[in-house]
Amino acid sequence: MNIYDWIQILFYLTVLFALVKPLGGYMARVYQNERVILDPILGPVERFVYRASGIDSKAEMNWKTYAVAMLLFNAIGLLAVYFLQRMQVFLPLNPQGFGAVTPDSSWNTATSFVTNTNWQGYGGETTMSYLTQMLAMTVQNFVSAATGMAVLVALIRGIIRHNTKEVGNFWVDLTRSTLYILVPLSLIFALVLVSQGVVQTFNESQTASALQSGGQTIAVGPAASQIAIKQLGTNGGGFFNTNSAHPLENATPFSNFLEMLALLLIPAALCYTYGKMIGDTRQGWSLLIAMTIVFVSLLGVTVWSEKTANPAIEALGVVGGNMEGKEVRFGIVNSALWTTATTSVSNGAVNSMLDSYMPLGGLVPMWLMQLGEIIFGGVGSGLYGMLTFVIIAVFVAGLMVGRTPEYLGKKIEAYEMKMASIIILTPIIVTLVGTSIALMSEAGRATIFNPSAHGYSEVLYAFSSTAANNGSAFAGLGANNPFYNTALGLAMLIVRFWLAVPVLAIAGALANKKKTPVSGGTLPTHTPLFIGWLIGVIVIVGALSYLPALALGPIVEHLMIFK
Amino acid sequence: MTTQTKKQTHMKQEMYRRAVVESFIKLNPRWMVRNPVMFVVEVGSVLTTILWIQAIFGQGEAPTGFIGAIALWLWFTVLFANFSEAVAEGRGKAQAESLRKARQDTPAKKVASLQVEKLQVEGANAKHEIVSSTALRKDDLYLVVAGDILPADGEIVAGIASVDESAVTGESAPVVREAGGDRSAVTGGTRLLSDWLIVKVSADPGHGFLDRMISMVEGAKRQKTPNEIALNILLAGFTIIFLVVCATLLPFSMYSGGAITITVLVALLVCLIPTTIGGLLSAIGIAGMDRMIQRNVIAMSGRAVEAAGDVDVLLLDKTGTITLGNRQAVEFIPVNGINAQELAEAAQLASLADETPEGRSIVVLAKEKFGLRGQTMEKMHFVPFTAQTRMSGVNFNGTSIRKGAPDTMIELIQSNGGTTASDLKPTVDSIARTGGTPLVVTRDNQALGVIHLKDIVKGGMKERFAHLRKMGIKTVMITGDNPLTAAAIAAEAGVDDFLAQATPEAKLKLIREYQTGGRLVAMTGDGTNDAPALAQADVAVAMNTGTQPAREAANMVDLDSNPTKLIEIVEIGKQLLMTRGSLTTFSLANDVAKYFAIIPAAFAATYPQLQTLNFMKLATPESAILSAVIFNALIIIALIPLALRGVPYRAVGAAQLLRDNLLIYGLGGLLVPFIGIKLIDMLLVLLGLV
């Protein structure tokens, strides 16, 4: 790596960290119902929403009511996205006249967008009408992100409050997340993207005359508005099939930088929001530092791996690292940085082809997802996943200091351990069992495009991605068929809600506990030692769960290339 | 070798022999299923044994010897875990055995009449009938005379006697028990040495104190404690993860072109699931209770031992715990121009016959300060302390010397027409201000000066409280003294807070206040009036000399009746939790090395490239897998002593404890198996077994 590579990465992290405090503080004010600068404009809108939908914004919910509201809202969203695709042919804003999407693809896409995964089995510009893109995709991009944030806020309230059953009001959290955080940020971001040349239009596809072989069709559409929230809301579903490698989605190096920034922005800032809300910002910073350390270490592996050329290609006289499947506009570092960022948060937008990465360069994004999307992770969902790991880490460390474990004054007991275990277990089971079923079934094997270890990695990646609600694709796997559409759809649905509901259960259990005051015997959870321990737990659990599976894929592939 | 140690060695051998037998009995799946981790190992053992039998008949998926060796070591893994539990239980069982001897059926003299007044007069001559001790019911009365064994627990209603309680406490010195007051409880199975007692039975047969003790030390009623359950859930979670990891490895390997054998999968699974902590968990819990017993504390539940580790407020009685229990003279302060030696002399004379600890300390101080020896004069007439006069002293040669509390003495002087010296009152006040007790000495109705009596704080208490503070535990001194005295002693002893003029209600209120604030409170008590507070406290230690209600309300009983022991109890609780946490960390960290041993070996045929990961350079795939399995089994045996003894606890802050334990058990857990597996592999090669 040369000095410019370092400067780019350092600059990226510096800008990100500079934005954490202002945005995090703002979000804390939003969730604590304090005055914010946007109140005069959004206050009336918010009140109108409550009035129109008959919501009593003062009413508090217990965790079960909260969970039911969350599930109900998402179920309706699922149906809406499904039927919009099935019926787009009868609906307006369909200048290309696209027909109804197949049932299995519609199911897959519906679960994908409702679960904030944005796995795309379809090619956007050749499948979805503008109405479907805007009303189904873009709306879910907002509310699926807001759902994650709402669940997180309920968990934070569970930690703060004591001797109560109430964890907040789902409808209020959902509305405020969308209205005060996601919409304003997306609006600003979309305008900046348009200034960089990202397309935003209702016109149909344009035809350009090429030098050779006649005309070329260039797909356009209302892209900028969807891309803004796609990046900010850790969604990742591209307007175009090639996602962020497409010049009309990601036009300039500056737009590339901003989109990468948007990837980590809210998940990083939520750490500060968390610290602010629990009244101890050190706790938030320490989680952010833990995430950053893992992120930077794995980023290092990807950049190093991609900078190393494939010996087989090098033998042909090609030098300068692995540029296969990468945009020349972005180069190795900005591709590797993007890839690490997009898989550390559960985004999944890509600006380079992961299938063409070196084995270890491909292992990093896969493993980041397998860790459970907690290194920054999805908006809301990343931090609540991380807090689950904190609970596990605190449990074992707490015992080691000779006390029954507690986190921020709340005792961690059998019930919390049960829920935390479910949260850790579910994605691992879904990933490994899903991959096994695919490898053992005729239908699963039929669309694997590469032989042996690499083909295996492609399937493992698909299930790791969907079972982490990430949505990025390794490619090399034909996934738009009934088998994968159904199986991956199930994976996304199970993981999203079998995690969110236990998290709410923990929130409810913690809220109901009394608070133990801090003393010299209390395990401090903001020290470098604890950060190290937390990272250790995450890495060990992640490594132990996936080492055998990875050994048969990227690891052996790496050992085959570099003898 | 003395007969004593010979006997001990024999007992130990017997205990281990029984533990070995027990480990086989515990293989019963209905018992094993209580421990999910070890149950999985047992299922794996059965599975590999079946595969081995299949291999004998020529249908083996791998060499017969290899499958057999794996099966054998998997059985050892289960047996070692069972053995650890059996050893831990065995220690309690030995204790229970000797207790049970004391509980055997004894003839009881059941008293027919229930009229206490009449019985007090009749005493040993009360009318009675001989029944079996098992026939006694709650609220019956029985009579015991010297030489009898007490047939049941109870409360003395009449009589005073000395009792040999060594069967329960192990302490051979007899103790005095009498009706009324705080020493009225007696325990069945103890022996009356003198006099007679009439006792009201307080528990039905089988529910007495001794019965509860036996069932506690035996672990018969042992239930998993809340934290143990939580840890078990976490371990079960990991077990499920590894079950899925190993099970899915079969299709993965099939797709990759070479199915992994079931034997290797089972071996990998057993190596990965947390067998070390899973196997030792129950031994750790039992050993925690056992460590209490070794310190002569009987915990009534495992939950109480666990809670002891969490305690963050200790309520300590001043007398006996913080101070020596009696005040001692530390200074003679003369008044009215008298010199100090003259005062000391008078004080000494007045105290010669005073056998109270205070009185003796005055004589000692006079000797130390002025070299005054105890002189006996003729015709000395001592005036003992009575509740009416509230003073004591001596008359000789027409001189009368008196000592007593200031207000009593001042009243005496004034009533005899004398006047008190002008500097008497200020001196008295200044002593009271520092927490001391002033005693005024007069000679012939003239005040000579004041003796400064002081509560003596036990040696080393200040350091101990400082340690506790570091551990995050707040100490609160409970005393009946006035706030002034209490504050002075609290400052001297270095406790964090105090409750002066404590009444039982005030104690109860204080505990509730702390608990509402989310704190866990521990206290000791012995009197009946302590019972409500004991019942309210999270960790309540009753003195064995205490009353029955106090012992019923508490969740621990200290047979030594030593209030300072509360601190040790907290440490044992912490040790228990630390041992669990440290071994869990160790167990999980171990897995990393096992992966490096097994993964390259398991796929040696499909992907020879993976041999790069075999940087331990284990000889063959078989030896690698076998070494990992053997290490996994042996580490359980190797850690049994640690599980029984507990991870050493030091009174330092939580952060430092975590750092130390992480370094030893986390880093150690990563490194040790690399070395261990390599050594076993070398040994297997050396013995030509692979």
Coordinates of N, CA and C in Angstrom, one line a residue, chain A residues 392 395-406 411-415 417-419 421 424-425 428-437 439-440 445 448 450-457 459-460 514-524 527 529-530 532-533 537 540-541 543-549 551-553 555-556 559-560 562-563, chain B residues 226-227 229-231 233-234 236-238 240-242 244-245 247-256 268 272 306-307 309-312 469-473 515-520 538 573-575 577-582 584-585 588-589 591-592 595-596 599 603 607 609-613 649 652-659 661-662 665 670:
Chain A
I392 N -23.4 -11.4 26.3 CA -22.6 -12.6 26.4 C -21.3 -12.4 27.0
F395 N -21.5 -11.5 30.6 CA -21.9 -12.7 31.4 C -20.6 -13.5 31.8
V396 N -19.8 -13.8 30.9 CA -18.6 -14.6 31.2 C -17.6 -13.7 32.0
A397 N -17.4 -12.5 31.6 CA -16.4 -11.6 32.3 C -16.9 -11.3 33.7
G398 N -18.2 -11.1 33.8 CA -18.8 -10.8 35.1 C -18.5 -11.9 36.1
L399 N -18.7 -13.1 35.6 CA -18.3 -14.3 36.5 C -16.9 -14.2 36.9
M400 N -16.0 -13.9 35.9 CA -14.6 -13.9 36.2 C -14.2 -12.9 37.3
V401 N -15.0 -11.8 37.5 CA -14.7 -10.9 38.6 C -15.4 -11.3 39.9
G402 N -16.1 -12.4 39.9 CA -16.7 -12.9 41.1 C -18.0 -12.3 41.5
R403 N -18.8 -12.0 40.5 CA -20.2 -11.5 40.8 C -21.1 -12.1 39.8
T404 N -22.4 -12.2 40.1 CA -23.3 -12.7 39.1 C -23.4 -11.5 38.1
P405 N -23.4 -11.8 36.8 CA -23.1 -10.7 35.8 C -24.2 -9.7 35.8
E406 N -23.7 -8.4 35.5 CA -24.7 -7.4 35.3 C -24.1 -6.4 34.3
K411 N -29.0 -7.0 36.1 CA -28.5 -8.4 36.2 C -28.8 -9.2 35.0
I412 N -27.8 -9.9 34.5 CA -28.0 -10.8 33.4 C -28.3 -12.2 33.9
E413 N -29.5 -12.7 33.7 CA -29.9 -13.9 34.3 C -30.3 -14.9 33.2
A414 N -30.9 -16.0 33.6 CA -31.2 -17.1 32.7 C -32.1 -16.7 31.5
Y415 N -33.1 -15.8 31.8 CA -34.0 -15.4 30.7 C -33.2 -14.6 29.6
M417 N -30.1 -14.8 29.0 CA -29.1 -15.7 28.3 C -29.8 -16.6 27.3
K418 N -31.1 -16.9 27.6 CA -31.8 -17.7 26.7 C -32.1 -16.9 25.4
M419 N -32.5 -15.7 25.6 CA -32.8 -14.9 24.4 C -31.5 -14.6 23.7
S421 N -28.9 -16.3 23.5 CA -28.4 -17.5 22.8 C -29.2 -17.7 21.5
I424 N -27.8 -15.4 18.9 CA -26.5 -15.8 18.3 C -26.7 -17.0 17.4
L425 N -27.6 -17.9 17.9 CA -27.8 -19.2 17.3 C -28.4 -19.1 15.9
I428 N -26.6 -18.5 12.6 CA -25.6 -19.6 12.3 C -26.3 -20.8 11.8
I429 N -27.4 -21.2 12.5 CA -28.1 -22.4 12.0 C -28.7 -22.1 10.6
V430 N -29.3 -21.0 10.4 CA -29.9 -20.7 9.1 C -28.8 -20.8 8.0
T431 N -27.7 -20.1 8.2 CA -26.6 -20.1 7.2 C -26.2 -21.5 6.9
L432 N -25.8 -22.3 7.9 CA -25.2 -23.6 7.7 C -26.2 -24.6 7.2
V433 N -27.4 -24.6 7.8 CA -28.4 -25.6 7.3 C -28.8 -25.2 5.9
G434 N -29.0 -23.9 5.7 CA -29.5 -23.5 4.3 C -28.4 -23.9 3.3
T435 N -27.2 -23.7 3.6 CA -26.1 -24.0 2.6 C -26.1 -25.6 2.4
S436 N -26.3 -26.3 3.5 CA -26.3 -27.8 3.3 C -27.4 -28.2 2.4
I437 N -28.6 -27.7 2.7 CA -29.8 -28.1 1.8 C -29.5 -27.8 0.4
L439 N -26.6 -27.5 -1.2 CA -25.6 -28.3 -1.7 C -26.1 -29.8 -1.9
M440 N -27.0 -30.2 -1.1 CA -27.5 -31.6 -1.2 C -28.7 -31.8 -2.2
R445 N -27.9 -27.3 -6.6 CA -26.6 -27.5 -7.3 C -26.7 -27.0 -8.7
I448 N -25.1 -23.5 -9.8 CA -23.8 -23.1 -9.3 C -22.9 -23.0 -10.6
N450 N -19.6 -22.3 -10.8 CA -18.2 -22.6 -10.7 C -18.0 -24.0 -10.0
P451 N -16.9 -24.7 -10.3 CA -16.8 -26.0 -9.7 C -16.1 -25.9 -8.3
S452 N -16.2 -27.0 -7.6 CA -15.5 -27.2 -6.3 C -15.5 -26.1 -5.3
A453 N -14.4 -25.7 -4.7 CA -14.4 -24.8 -3.6 C -15.0 -23.5 -3.9
H454 N -14.8 -23.0 -5.1 CA -15.3 -21.7 -5.4 C -16.8 -21.7 -5.5
G455 N -17.3 -22.7 -6.2 CA -18.8 -22.9 -6.3 C -19.4 -23.0 -4.9
Y456 N -18.7 -23.8 -4.0 CA -19.2 -23.9 -2.6 C -19.3 -22.6 -2.0
S457 N -18.2 -21.8 -2.1 CA -18.2 -20.4 -1.5 C -19.3 -19.6 -2.0
V459 N -22.4 -20.5 -2.8 CA -23.6 -20.9 -2.1 C -23.5 -20.4 -0.6
L460 N -22.4 -20.7 0.0 CA -22.2 -20.3 1.4 C -22.4 -18.8 1.5
K514 N -34.6 -4.3 38.7 CA -34.1 -3.1 39.4 C -32.7 -2.8 39.0
K515 N -32.3 -1.6 39.3 CA -31.0 -1.2 38.9 C -30.0 -1.3 40.0
T516 N -28.9 -2.0 39.8 CA -27.9 -2.1 40.8 C -26.9 -0.9 40.7
P517 N -26.6 -0.2 41.8 CA -25.7 0.9 41.6 C -24.2 0.4 41.4
V518 N -23.5 1.2 40.7 CA -22.1 0.9 40.4 C -21.2 0.9 41.7
S519 N -20.3 -0.1 41.8 CA -19.4 0.0 42.9 C -18.0 -0.5 42.4
G520 N -17.1 -0.6 43.3 CA -15.7 -1.0 42.9 C -15.7 -2.4 42.4
G521 N -16.7 -3.2 42.8 CA -16.8 -4.6 42.4 C -17.5 -4.8 41.1
T522 N -18.0 -3.7 40.5 CA -18.7 -3.8 39.3 C -17.7 -3.9 38.1
L523 N -18.0 -4.7 37.2 CA -17.2 -4.9 36.0 C -17.3 -3.6 35.1
P524 N -16.2 -2.9 34.9 CA -16.4 -1.7 34.0 C -16.5 -2.2 32.6
T527 N -13.7 0.1 29.5 CA -12.2 0.1 29.5 C -11.6 -0.6 28.3
L529 N -9.6 -2.9 28.3 CA -9.6 -4.3 28.6 C -10.9 -5.0 28.1
F530 N -12.0 -4.3 28.5 CA -13.3 -4.9 28.1 C -13.6 -4.8 26.6
G532 N -11.3 -5.1 24.4 CA -10.5 -6.2 23.9 C -11.2 -7.6 24.1
W533 N -11.8 -7.7 25.3 CA -12.5 -8.9 25.6 C -13.7 -9.1 24.7
V537 N -14.5 -12.2 22.2 CA -15.7 -13.0 22.2 C -16.3 -13.1 20.8
I540 N -13.9 -15.0 18.5 CA -13.9 -16.4 18.8 C -15.2 -17.1 18.4
V541 N -16.3 -16.5 18.8 CA -17.6 -17.1 18.4 C -17.7 -17.2 16.9
A543 N -15.3 -17.2 14.7 CA -14.3 -18.1 14.1 C -14.7 -19.6 14.4
L544 N -15.1 -19.8 15.6 CA -15.4 -21.2 16.0 C -16.6 -21.7 15.2
S545 N -17.6 -20.8 14.9 CA -18.8 -21.3 14.2 C -18.5 -21.5 12.7
Y546 N -17.6 -20.8 12.1 CA -17.5 -20.8 10.7 C -16.2 -21.3 10.1
L547 N -15.2 -21.6 11.0 CA -13.9 -22.0 10.5 C -14.0 -23.3 9.7
P548 N -14.7 -24.3 10.1 CA -14.7 -25.5 9.2 C -15.4 -25.2 7.9
A549 N -16.5 -24.4 7.9 CA -17.2 -24.1 6.7 C -16.3 -23.3 5.8
A551 N -13.0 -23.2 5.8 CA -11.8 -24.0 5.5 C -12.1 -24.7 4.1
L552 N -13.3 -25.1 3.9 CA -13.6 -25.9 2.6 C -13.8 -24.9 1.5
G553 N -13.9 -23.6 1.8 CA -14.2 -22.7 0.7 C -13.0 -21.8 0.5
I555 N -10.6 -20.7 2.3 CA -9.3 -21.0 2.9 C -8.5 -22.0 2.0
V556 N -9.2 -23.0 1.6 CA -8.5 -24.0 0.8 C -8.2 -23.5 -0.6
L559 N -5.1 -21.6 -0.3 CA -4.0 -22.5 -0.2 C -3.7 -23.2 -1.5
M560 N -4.7 -23.3 -2.3 CA -4.5 -23.9 -3.6 C -3.7 -22.9 -4.5
F562 N -1.9 -20.2 -3.6 CA -0.5 -19.9 -3.1 C 0.0 -21.1 -2.4
K563 N 0.7 -21.9 -3.2 CA 1.2 -23.2 -2.7 C 2.4 -23.0 -1.7
Chain B
P226 N -29.5 -20.1 40.3 CA -29.9 -19.3 39.1 C -28.8 -19.0 38.2
N227 N -27.6 -18.7 38.7 CA -26.5 -18.4 37.8 C -26.1 -19.6 37.1
I229 N -27.9 -22.0 36.2 CA -28.9 -22.3 35.1 C -28.6 -21.4 33.9
A230 N -28.3 -20.1 34.2 CA -28.0 -19.2 33.1 C -26.8 -19.6 32.3
L231 N -25.8 -20.1 33.1 CA -24.5 -20.5 32.4 C -24.8 -21.8 31.6
I233 N -27.5 -22.5 30.1 CA -28.2 -22.1 28.9 C -27.2 -21.7 27.9
L234 N -26.2 -20.9 28.3 CA -25.2 -20.4 27.4 C -24.4 -21.6 26.8
A236 N -25.4 -24.7 26.6 CA -26.3 -25.4 25.7 C -26.4 -24.7 24.4
G237 N -26.4 -23.4 24.4 CA -26.4 -22.6 23.2 C -25.1 -22.9 22.3
F238 N -24.0 -22.9 23.0 CA -22.8 -23.3 22.2 C -22.8 -24.7 21.7
I240 N -25.4 -26.4 20.8 CA -26.2 -26.4 19.6 C -25.5 -25.9 18.4
I241 N -24.8 -24.8 18.6 CA -24.0 -24.2 17.5 C -23.1 -25.2 17.0
F242 N -22.3 -25.9 17.8 CA -21.3 -26.8 17.4 C -21.9 -28.1 16.8
V244 N -24.6 -28.0 15.0 CA -25.0 -27.6 13.7 C -23.7 -27.5 12.8
V245 N -22.7 -27.0 13.4 CA -21.4 -26.8 12.6 C -20.9 -28.2 12.2
A247 N -22.7 -31.1 12.1 CA -23.6 -31.9 11.3 C -23.6 -31.4 9.8
T248 N -23.5 -30.1 9.7 CA -23.5 -29.5 8.3 C -22.2 -29.8 7.6
L249 N -21.1 -30.1 8.4 CA -19.9 -30.4 7.7 C -19.9 -31.7 6.9
L250 N -20.9 -32.5 7.2 CA -21.0 -33.8 6.4 C -21.5 -33.4 5.0
P251 N -22.6 -32.7 4.8 CA -22.9 -32.3 3.4 C -21.9 -31.5 2.7
F252 N -21.2 -30.6 3.5 CA -20.2 -29.7 2.9 C -19.1 -30.6 2.4
S253 N -18.7 -31.6 3.2 CA -17.6 -32.4 2.7 C -18.0 -33.3 1.6
M254 N -19.3 -33.7 1.6 CA -19.8 -34.6 0.5 C -19.7 -33.8 -0.8
Y255 N -20.1 -32.5 -0.7 CA -20.1 -31.7 -1.9 C -18.7 -31.5 -2.4
S256 N -17.8 -31.3 -1.4 CA -16.4 -31.1 -1.8 C -15.7 -32.3 -2.3
L268 N -14.8 -34.4 16.5 CA -14.7 -32.9 16.4 C -15.7 -32.2 17.3
L272 N -15.2 -29.7 20.4 CA -15.6 -28.3 20.3 C -16.6 -27.9 21.4
E306 N -24.1 -18.3 46.2 CA -24.0 -17.5 45.0 C -24.2 -16.0 45.3
A307 N -25.3 -15.8 46.1 CA -25.6 -14.4 46.4 C -24.5 -13.8 47.2
G309 N -21.5 -13.9 46.7 CA -20.5 -13.2 45.9 C -20.9 -11.9 45.4
D310 N -22.2 -11.6 45.4 CA -22.8 -10.4 44.9 C -23.0 -9.3 46.0
V311 N -22.8 -9.7 47.2 CA -23.1 -8.8 48.3 C -22.3 -7.5 48.1
D312 N -23.0 -6.4 48.3 CA -22.3 -5.1 48.2 C -22.4 -4.3 49.5
R469 N -13.6 -2.4 50.6 CA -13.9 -1.2 49.8 C -13.4 -1.4 48.4
K470 N -12.2 -1.9 48.2 CA -11.6 -2.2 46.9 C -12.5 -3.2 46.1
M471 N -13.0 -4.2 46.9 CA -13.9 -5.2 46.2 C -15.2 -4.6 45.9
G472 N -15.5 -3.3 46.3 CA -16.7 -2.7 46.0 C -17.8 -3.0 47.1
I473 N -17.4 -3.4 48.2 CA -18.3 -3.7 49.3 C -18.3 -2.6 50.4
Q515 N -31.8 -2.3 49.9 CA -32.3 -3.2 48.8 C -33.1 -2.5 47.8
T516 N -33.8 -1.5 48.2 CA -34.6 -0.7 47.3 C -33.6 0.0 46.3
G517 N -32.4 0.4 46.8 CA -31.4 1.0 46.0 C -30.7 0.0 45.1
G518 N -31.2 -1.2 45.1 CA -30.6 -2.2 44.2 C -29.4 -3.0 44.8
R519 N -29.1 -2.8 46.1 CA -28.0 -3.4 46.7 C -28.3 -4.8 47.3
L520 N -27.3 -5.6 47.4 CA -27.5 -6.9 48.1 C -26.8 -6.8 49.5
D538 N -30.2 -10.5 52.1 CA -30.0 -11.4 51.0 C -29.1 -12.6 51.5
G573 N -18.2 -17.0 48.0 CA -19.2 -16.8 47.0 C -18.5 -16.3 45.7
K574 N -17.6 -15.4 45.9 CA -16.9 -14.8 44.7 C -16.1 -15.8 44.0
Q575 N -15.4 -16.6 44.8 CA -14.5 -17.7 44.3 C -15.3 -18.6 43.4
L577 N -18.1 -18.1 41.7 CA -18.5 -17.5 40.4 C -17.3 -17.3 39.5
M578 N -16.2 -16.9 40.1 CA -14.9 -16.8 39.4 C -14.5 -18.1 38.7
T579 N -14.6 -19.2 39.5 CA -14.2 -20.4 39.0 C -15.0 -20.8 37.7
R580 N -16.3 -20.6 37.8 CA -17.2 -20.8 36.7 C -16.8 -20.0 35.5
G581 N -16.6 -18.7 35.7 CA -16.3 -17.8 34.6 C -15.0 -18.2 33.9
S582 N -14.0 -18.4 34.8 CA -12.6 -18.7 34.3 C -12.6 -20.0 33.5
T584 N -15.1 -21.4 32.0 CA -15.8 -21.2 30.7 C -14.9 -20.6 29.7
T585 N -14.2 -19.6 30.1 CA -13.3 -18.9 29.2 C -12.2 -19.9 28.7
L588 N -13.7 -22.5 26.2 CA -13.9 -22.0 24.8 C -12.6 -21.6 24.1
A589 N -11.7 -21.1 24.8 CA -10.4 -20.7 24.2 C -9.7 -21.9 23.7
D591 N -10.8 -24.3 22.1 CA -11.3 -24.8 20.8 C -10.4 -24.4 19.6
V592 N -9.8 -23.3 19.7 CA -9.0 -22.8 18.6 C -7.9 -23.8 18.3
Y595 N -9.3 -26.9 16.6 CA -9.6 -26.8 15.2 C -8.3 -27.0 14.3
F596 N -7.2 -26.4 14.8 CA -6.0 -26.5 14.0 C -5.5 -28.0 14.0
I599 N -9.2 -30.0 11.8 CA -9.7 -29.6 10.5 C -8.7 -30.1 9.4
F603 N -9.8 -33.4 6.6 CA -10.0 -33.3 5.2 C -8.7 -33.6 4.4
Y607 N -8.7 -32.4 0.6 CA -7.9 -31.2 0.4 C -6.5 -31.3 1.1
Q609 N -4.1 -29.7 0.7 CA -3.5 -28.3 0.9 C -3.7 -27.8 2.3
L610 N -4.8 -28.3 2.9 CA -5.1 -27.8 4.3 C -4.1 -28.2 5.3
Q611 N -3.2 -29.1 4.9 CA -2.1 -29.5 5.8 C -1.2 -28.3 6.2
T612 N -1.3 -27.2 5.5 CA -0.6 -26.0 5.9 C -1.0 -25.5 7.3
L613 N -2.3 -25.8 7.6 CA -2.9 -25.3 8.9 C -2.3 -26.2 10.0
Y649 N -9.1 -16.0 45.1 CA -9.7 -14.7 45.0 C -8.8 -13.7 45.8
V652 N -9.0 -7.3 45.1 CA -8.6 -6.1 44.2 C -9.8 -5.7 43.4
G653 N -9.7 -4.6 42.7 CA -10.8 -4.2 41.9 C -11.2 -5.1 40.8
A654 N -12.4 -4.9 40.3 CA -13.0 -5.8 39.3 C -12.1 -5.8 38.0
A655 N -11.6 -4.6 37.7 CA -10.9 -4.5 36.4 C -9.6 -5.3 36.5
Q656 N -8.9 -5.3 37.6 CA -7.7 -6.0 37.8 C -7.9 -7.5 37.8
L657 N -9.0 -7.9 38.5 CA -9.4 -9.3 38.5 C -9.6 -9.9 37.1
L658 N -10.3 -9.1 36.3 CA -10.6 -9.5 35.0 C -9.4 -9.6 34.2
R659 N -8.5 -8.7 34.3 CA -7.2 -8.7 33.5 C -6.4 -10.0 33.9
N661 N -7.4 -12.8 35.3 CA -8.1 -14.1 35.0 C -8.1 -14.3 33.5
L662 N -8.2 -13.2 32.7 CA -8.2 -13.3 31.3 C -6.8 -13.7 30.8
Y665 N -6.6 -17.6 32.2 CA -7.5 -18.6 31.7 C -7.9 -18.4 30.2
L670 N -5.8 -20.5 25.3 CA -5.5 -20.5 23.9 C -4.2 -21.4 23.7

